[in-house]
Short mmCIF file of C-alpha atoms in Angstrom, two decimals:
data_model
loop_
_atom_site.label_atom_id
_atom_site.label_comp_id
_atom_site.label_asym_id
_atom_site.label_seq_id
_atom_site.Cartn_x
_atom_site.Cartn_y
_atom_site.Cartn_z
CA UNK A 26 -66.32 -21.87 53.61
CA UNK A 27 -64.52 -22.61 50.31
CA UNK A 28 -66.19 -21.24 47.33
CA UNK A 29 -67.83 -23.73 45.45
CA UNK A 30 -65.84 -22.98 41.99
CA UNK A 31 -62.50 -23.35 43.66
CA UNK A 32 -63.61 -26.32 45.62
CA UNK A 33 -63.95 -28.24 41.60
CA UNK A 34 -61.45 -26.51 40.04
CA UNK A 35 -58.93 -29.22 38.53
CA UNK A 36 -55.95 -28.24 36.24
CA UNK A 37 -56.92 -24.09 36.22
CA UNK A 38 -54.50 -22.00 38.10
CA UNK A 39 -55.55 -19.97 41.43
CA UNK A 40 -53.70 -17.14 39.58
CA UNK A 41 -55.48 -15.26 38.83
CA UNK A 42 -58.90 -16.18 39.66
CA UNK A 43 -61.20 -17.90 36.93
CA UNK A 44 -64.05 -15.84 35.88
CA UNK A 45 -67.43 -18.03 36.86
CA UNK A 46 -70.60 -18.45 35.14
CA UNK A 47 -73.61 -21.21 35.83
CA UNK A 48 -76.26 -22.30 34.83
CA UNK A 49 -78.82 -23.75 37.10
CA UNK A 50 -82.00 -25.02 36.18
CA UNK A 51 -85.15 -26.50 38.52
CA UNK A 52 -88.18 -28.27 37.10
CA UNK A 53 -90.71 -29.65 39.51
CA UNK A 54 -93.52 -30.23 36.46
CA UNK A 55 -92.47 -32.15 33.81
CA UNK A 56 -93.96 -31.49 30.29
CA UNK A 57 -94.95 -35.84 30.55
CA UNK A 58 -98.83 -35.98 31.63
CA UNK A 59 -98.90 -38.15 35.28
CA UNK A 60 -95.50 -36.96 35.89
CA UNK A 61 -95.57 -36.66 39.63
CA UNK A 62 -94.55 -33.00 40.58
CA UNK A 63 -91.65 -32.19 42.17
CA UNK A 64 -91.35 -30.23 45.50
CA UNK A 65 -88.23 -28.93 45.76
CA UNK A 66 -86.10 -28.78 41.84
CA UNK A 67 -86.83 -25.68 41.89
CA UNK A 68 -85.02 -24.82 45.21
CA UNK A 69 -82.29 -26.63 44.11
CA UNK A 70 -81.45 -24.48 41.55
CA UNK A 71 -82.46 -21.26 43.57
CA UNK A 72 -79.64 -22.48 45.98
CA UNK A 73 -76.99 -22.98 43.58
CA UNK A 74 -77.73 -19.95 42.27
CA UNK A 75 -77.19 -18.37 45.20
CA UNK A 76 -73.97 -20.30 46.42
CA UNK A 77 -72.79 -19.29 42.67
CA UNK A 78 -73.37 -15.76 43.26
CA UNK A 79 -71.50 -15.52 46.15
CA UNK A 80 -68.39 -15.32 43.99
CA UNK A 81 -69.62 -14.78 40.81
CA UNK A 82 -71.36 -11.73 38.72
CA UNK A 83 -75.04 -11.84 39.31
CA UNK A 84 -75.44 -11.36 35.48
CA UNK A 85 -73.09 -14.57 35.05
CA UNK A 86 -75.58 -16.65 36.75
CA UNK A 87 -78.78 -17.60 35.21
CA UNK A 88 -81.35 -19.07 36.84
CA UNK A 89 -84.33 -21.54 34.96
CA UNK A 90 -87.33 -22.64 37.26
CA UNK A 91 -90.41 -22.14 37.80
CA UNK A 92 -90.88 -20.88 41.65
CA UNK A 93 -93.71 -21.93 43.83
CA UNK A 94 -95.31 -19.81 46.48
CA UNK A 95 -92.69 -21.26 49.12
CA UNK A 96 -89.43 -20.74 46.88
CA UNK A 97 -90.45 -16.96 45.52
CA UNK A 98 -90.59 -15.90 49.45
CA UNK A 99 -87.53 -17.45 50.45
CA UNK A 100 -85.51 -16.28 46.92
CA UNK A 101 -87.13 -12.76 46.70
CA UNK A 102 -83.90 -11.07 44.59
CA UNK A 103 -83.85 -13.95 41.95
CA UNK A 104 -85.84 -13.40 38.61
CA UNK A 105 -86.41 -16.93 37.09
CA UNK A 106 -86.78 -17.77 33.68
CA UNK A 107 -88.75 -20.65 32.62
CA UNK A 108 -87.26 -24.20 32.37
CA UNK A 109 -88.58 -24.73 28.72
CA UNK A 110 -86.04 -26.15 26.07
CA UNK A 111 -85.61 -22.89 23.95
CA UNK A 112 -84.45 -20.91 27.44
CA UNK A 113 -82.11 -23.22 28.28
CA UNK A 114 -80.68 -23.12 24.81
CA UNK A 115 -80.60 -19.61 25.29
CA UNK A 116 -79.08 -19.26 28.61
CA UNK A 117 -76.19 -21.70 27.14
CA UNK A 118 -75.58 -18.78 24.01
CA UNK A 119 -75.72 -16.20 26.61
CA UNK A 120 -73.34 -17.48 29.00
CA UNK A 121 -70.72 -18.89 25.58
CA UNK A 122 -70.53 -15.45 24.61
CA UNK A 123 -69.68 -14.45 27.97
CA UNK A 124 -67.44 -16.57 28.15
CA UNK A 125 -65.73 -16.12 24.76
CA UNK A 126 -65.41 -12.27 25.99
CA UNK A 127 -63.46 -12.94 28.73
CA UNK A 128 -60.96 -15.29 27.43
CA UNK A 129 -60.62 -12.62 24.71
CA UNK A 130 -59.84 -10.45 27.36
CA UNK A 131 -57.25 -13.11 29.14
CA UNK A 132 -59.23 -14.14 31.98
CA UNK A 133 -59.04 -17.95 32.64
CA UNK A 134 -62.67 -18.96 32.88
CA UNK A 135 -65.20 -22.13 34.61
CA UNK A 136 -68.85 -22.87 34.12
CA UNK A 137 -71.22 -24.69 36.00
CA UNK A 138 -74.49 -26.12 34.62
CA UNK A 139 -76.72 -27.38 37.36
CA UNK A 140 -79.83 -29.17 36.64
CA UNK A 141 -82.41 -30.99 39.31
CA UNK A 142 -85.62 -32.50 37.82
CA UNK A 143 -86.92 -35.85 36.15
CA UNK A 144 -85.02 -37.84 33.67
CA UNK A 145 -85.78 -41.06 32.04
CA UNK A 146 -84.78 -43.13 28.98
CA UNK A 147 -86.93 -43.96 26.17
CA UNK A 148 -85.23 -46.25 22.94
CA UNK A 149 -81.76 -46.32 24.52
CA UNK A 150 -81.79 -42.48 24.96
CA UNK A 151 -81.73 -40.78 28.17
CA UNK A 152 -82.77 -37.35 28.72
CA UNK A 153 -83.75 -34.66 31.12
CA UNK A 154 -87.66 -33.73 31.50
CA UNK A 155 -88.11 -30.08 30.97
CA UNK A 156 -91.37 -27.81 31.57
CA UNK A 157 -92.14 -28.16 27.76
CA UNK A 158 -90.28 -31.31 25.68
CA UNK A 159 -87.03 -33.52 26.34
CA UNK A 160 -83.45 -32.07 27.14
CA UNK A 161 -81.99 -35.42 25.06
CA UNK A 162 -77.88 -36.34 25.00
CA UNK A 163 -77.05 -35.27 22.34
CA UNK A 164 -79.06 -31.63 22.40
CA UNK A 165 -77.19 -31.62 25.87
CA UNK A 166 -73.80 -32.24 24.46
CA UNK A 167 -74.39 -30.25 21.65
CA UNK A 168 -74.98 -27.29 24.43
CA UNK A 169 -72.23 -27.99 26.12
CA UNK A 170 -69.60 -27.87 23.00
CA UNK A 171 -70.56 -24.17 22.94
CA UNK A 172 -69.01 -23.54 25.88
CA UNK A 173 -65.27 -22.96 25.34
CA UNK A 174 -64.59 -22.60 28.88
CA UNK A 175 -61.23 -23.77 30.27
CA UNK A 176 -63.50 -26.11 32.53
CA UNK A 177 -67.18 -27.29 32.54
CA UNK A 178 -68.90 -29.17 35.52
CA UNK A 179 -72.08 -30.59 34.99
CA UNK A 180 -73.89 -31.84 37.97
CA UNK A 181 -77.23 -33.97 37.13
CA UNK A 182 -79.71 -34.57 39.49
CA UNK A 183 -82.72 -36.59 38.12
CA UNK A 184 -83.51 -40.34 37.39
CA UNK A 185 -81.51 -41.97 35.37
CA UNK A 186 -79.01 -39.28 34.68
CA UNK A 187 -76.30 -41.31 34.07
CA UNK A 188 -78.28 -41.92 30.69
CA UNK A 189 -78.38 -38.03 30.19
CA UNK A 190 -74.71 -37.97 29.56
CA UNK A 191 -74.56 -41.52 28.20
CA UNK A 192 -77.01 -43.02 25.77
CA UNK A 193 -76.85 -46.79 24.23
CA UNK A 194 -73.96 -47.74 22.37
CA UNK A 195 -74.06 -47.63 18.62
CA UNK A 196 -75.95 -50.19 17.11
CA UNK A 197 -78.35 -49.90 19.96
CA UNK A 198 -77.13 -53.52 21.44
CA UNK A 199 -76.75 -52.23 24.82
CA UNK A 200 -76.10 -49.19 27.62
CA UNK A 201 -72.87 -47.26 27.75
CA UNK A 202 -70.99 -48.28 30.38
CA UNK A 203 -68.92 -45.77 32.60
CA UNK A 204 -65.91 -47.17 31.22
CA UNK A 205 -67.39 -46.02 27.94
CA UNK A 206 -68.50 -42.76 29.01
CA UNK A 207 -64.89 -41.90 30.19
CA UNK A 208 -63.93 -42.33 27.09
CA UNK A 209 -66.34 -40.41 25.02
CA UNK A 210 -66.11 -37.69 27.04
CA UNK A 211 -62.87 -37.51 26.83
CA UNK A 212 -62.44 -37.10 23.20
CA UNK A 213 -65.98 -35.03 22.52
CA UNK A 214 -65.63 -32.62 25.76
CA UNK A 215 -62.33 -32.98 27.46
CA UNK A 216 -62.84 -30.07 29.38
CA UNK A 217 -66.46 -31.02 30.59
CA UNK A 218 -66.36 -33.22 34.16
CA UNK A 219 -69.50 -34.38 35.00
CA UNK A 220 -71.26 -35.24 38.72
CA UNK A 221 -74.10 -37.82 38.47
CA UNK A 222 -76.65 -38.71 41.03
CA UNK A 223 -77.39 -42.19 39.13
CA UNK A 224 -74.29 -44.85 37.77
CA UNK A 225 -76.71 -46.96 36.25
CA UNK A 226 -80.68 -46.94 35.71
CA UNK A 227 -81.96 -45.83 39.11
CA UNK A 228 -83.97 -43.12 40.89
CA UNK A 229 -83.22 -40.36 42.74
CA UNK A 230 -85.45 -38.94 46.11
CA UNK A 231 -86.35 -35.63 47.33
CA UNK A 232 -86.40 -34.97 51.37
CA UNK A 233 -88.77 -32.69 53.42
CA UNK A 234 -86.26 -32.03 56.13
CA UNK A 235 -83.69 -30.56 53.63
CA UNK A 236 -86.07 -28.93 51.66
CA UNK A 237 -83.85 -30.65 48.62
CA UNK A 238 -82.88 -33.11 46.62
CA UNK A 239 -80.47 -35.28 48.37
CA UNK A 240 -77.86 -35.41 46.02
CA UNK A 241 -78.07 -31.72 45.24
CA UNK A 242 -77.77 -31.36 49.10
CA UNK A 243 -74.95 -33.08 49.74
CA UNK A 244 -73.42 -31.94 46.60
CA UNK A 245 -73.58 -28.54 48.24
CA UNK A 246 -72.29 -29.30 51.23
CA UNK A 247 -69.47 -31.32 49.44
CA UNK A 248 -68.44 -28.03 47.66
CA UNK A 249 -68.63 -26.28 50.29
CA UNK A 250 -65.47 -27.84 52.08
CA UNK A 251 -66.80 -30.64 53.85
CA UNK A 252 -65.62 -33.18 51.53
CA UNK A 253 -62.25 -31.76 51.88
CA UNK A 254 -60.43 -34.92 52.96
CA UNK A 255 -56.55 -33.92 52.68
CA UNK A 256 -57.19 -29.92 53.54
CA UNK A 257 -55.93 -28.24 50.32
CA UNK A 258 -58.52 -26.49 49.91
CA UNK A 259 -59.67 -28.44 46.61
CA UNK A 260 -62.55 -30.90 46.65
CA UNK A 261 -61.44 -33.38 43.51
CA UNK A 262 -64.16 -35.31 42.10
CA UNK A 263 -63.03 -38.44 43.62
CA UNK A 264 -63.55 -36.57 47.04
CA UNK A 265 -66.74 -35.42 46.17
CA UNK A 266 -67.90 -39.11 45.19
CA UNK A 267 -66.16 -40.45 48.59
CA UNK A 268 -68.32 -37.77 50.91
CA UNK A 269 -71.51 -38.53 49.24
CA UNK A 270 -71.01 -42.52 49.50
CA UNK A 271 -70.02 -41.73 53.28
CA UNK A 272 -72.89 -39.30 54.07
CA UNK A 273 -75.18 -41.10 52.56
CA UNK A 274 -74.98 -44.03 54.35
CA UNK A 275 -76.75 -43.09 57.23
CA UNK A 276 -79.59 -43.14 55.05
CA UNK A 277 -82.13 -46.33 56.63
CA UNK A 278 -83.80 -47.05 53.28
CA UNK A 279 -80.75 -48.20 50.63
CA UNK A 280 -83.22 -46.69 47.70
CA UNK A 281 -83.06 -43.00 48.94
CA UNK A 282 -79.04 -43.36 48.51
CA UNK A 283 -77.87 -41.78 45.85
CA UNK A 284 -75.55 -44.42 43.42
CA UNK A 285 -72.80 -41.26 42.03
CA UNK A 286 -71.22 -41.78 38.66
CA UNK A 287 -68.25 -38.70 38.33
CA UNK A 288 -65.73 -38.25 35.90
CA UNK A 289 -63.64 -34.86 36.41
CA UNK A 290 -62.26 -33.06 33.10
#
């Protein structure tokens, strides 16, 4: 199986090996009252915890749900800390100074921030639900500017996440477009690539038989080597995007497919 962080890596050398760090968050009850609860956010960020361990320090991988019964039996070794606002800020300060040691000490270095929950877009501005208030855009960019990593991926799983990353133009006369968000990234966090489940305003779906989301599940499994088209042992974004449109097509109901926005670093 190829690792997951070598699988994204784009422009860092293999030599030597990038020091990883994630951050992977799960909310299944949003903070918004009839919010219907998530079953499995907070498994999806159990198992990319997990896959990130694999290859990463344990205390370079932090971990924000809220387990049910079900998730605390399966992921017995992992100690949670709550999806609330102020401990995701947190984890991002923990894991920037982290990271700021070890390029002080000369080691190339990647984070991955991993989130699966709600999202939705209120006054042009999208943003992810947490347990307690709104993860907006530009809280969420202002997060990810304190990472000086050599490379960021974000990977967004939630309604309307495209939103998350890209709120409405200024003057408020319309959306972002992905040609716009190419281009914003690219001067505010040109080392941040980002993986969306949603190119536009639409929902994503959970499913019973993968215990996951279904982006976050084939996200995985795109990682993971499957999505490896040419068999360099690199999944590029663009091969990511290409395994999820193919996988997903076997999906009967067009509304359960996910509709991926990515744009690497």
């Amino acid at each position: 199986m190829i690792a997951l962080a070598v699988a994204l890596t784009i422009g860092v050398s293999a030599t030597p090996s990038p020091r990883i760090f994630a951050v992977a968050v799960g909310v299944n009850q949003s903070y918004k009252p009839g919010r219907i609860r998530l079953s499995y956010a907070d498994d999806d960020a159990a198992k990319y915890a997990v896959v990130m361990s694999m290859f990463a320090d344990a205390r370079d991988v932090i971990t924000l749900a809220d387990f049910d019964t079900d998730t605390q039996a399966l992921f017995p070794a992992l100690s949670p800390q709550p999806p609330s606002l102020g401990s995701v800020e947190r984890a991002f300060d923990e894991i920037a100074s982290r990271v700021d040691d070890a390029k002080l000490a000369g080691a190339p270095t990647e984070v991955f921030v991993f989130f699966a929950g709600h999202g939705d877009v209120s006054r042009g501005q999208g943003f992810l639900e947490l347990s307690d208030q709104p993860l907006d855009s530009a809280t969420l960019k202002s997060f990810l500017k304190k990472l000086r990593a050599d490379v960021v991926h974000v990977v967004l799983d939630s309604c309307n996440s495209f939103f998350a990353i890209a709120p409405r133009k200024p003057g408020g006369k319309r959306f972002a477009t992905p040609d716009d968000v190419t281009a914003v990234l690219a001067q505010e966090l040109p080392n941040v690539g980002v993986i969306l489940s949603t190119s536009a305003e639409n929902e994503v779906y959970e499913w019973s038989e993968l215990q996951s989301g279904i982006f976050s599940y084939l996200v995985r499994s795109a990682a993971s080597g499957a999505a490896d088209a040419n068999q360099d042992g690199i999944v590029s974004y663009d091969e990511l995007a290409g395994f999820v449109a193919v996988s997903s097509r076997s999906i009967e109901n067009p509304m359960f497919r996910p509709k991926v926005f990515v744009r690497g670093p």
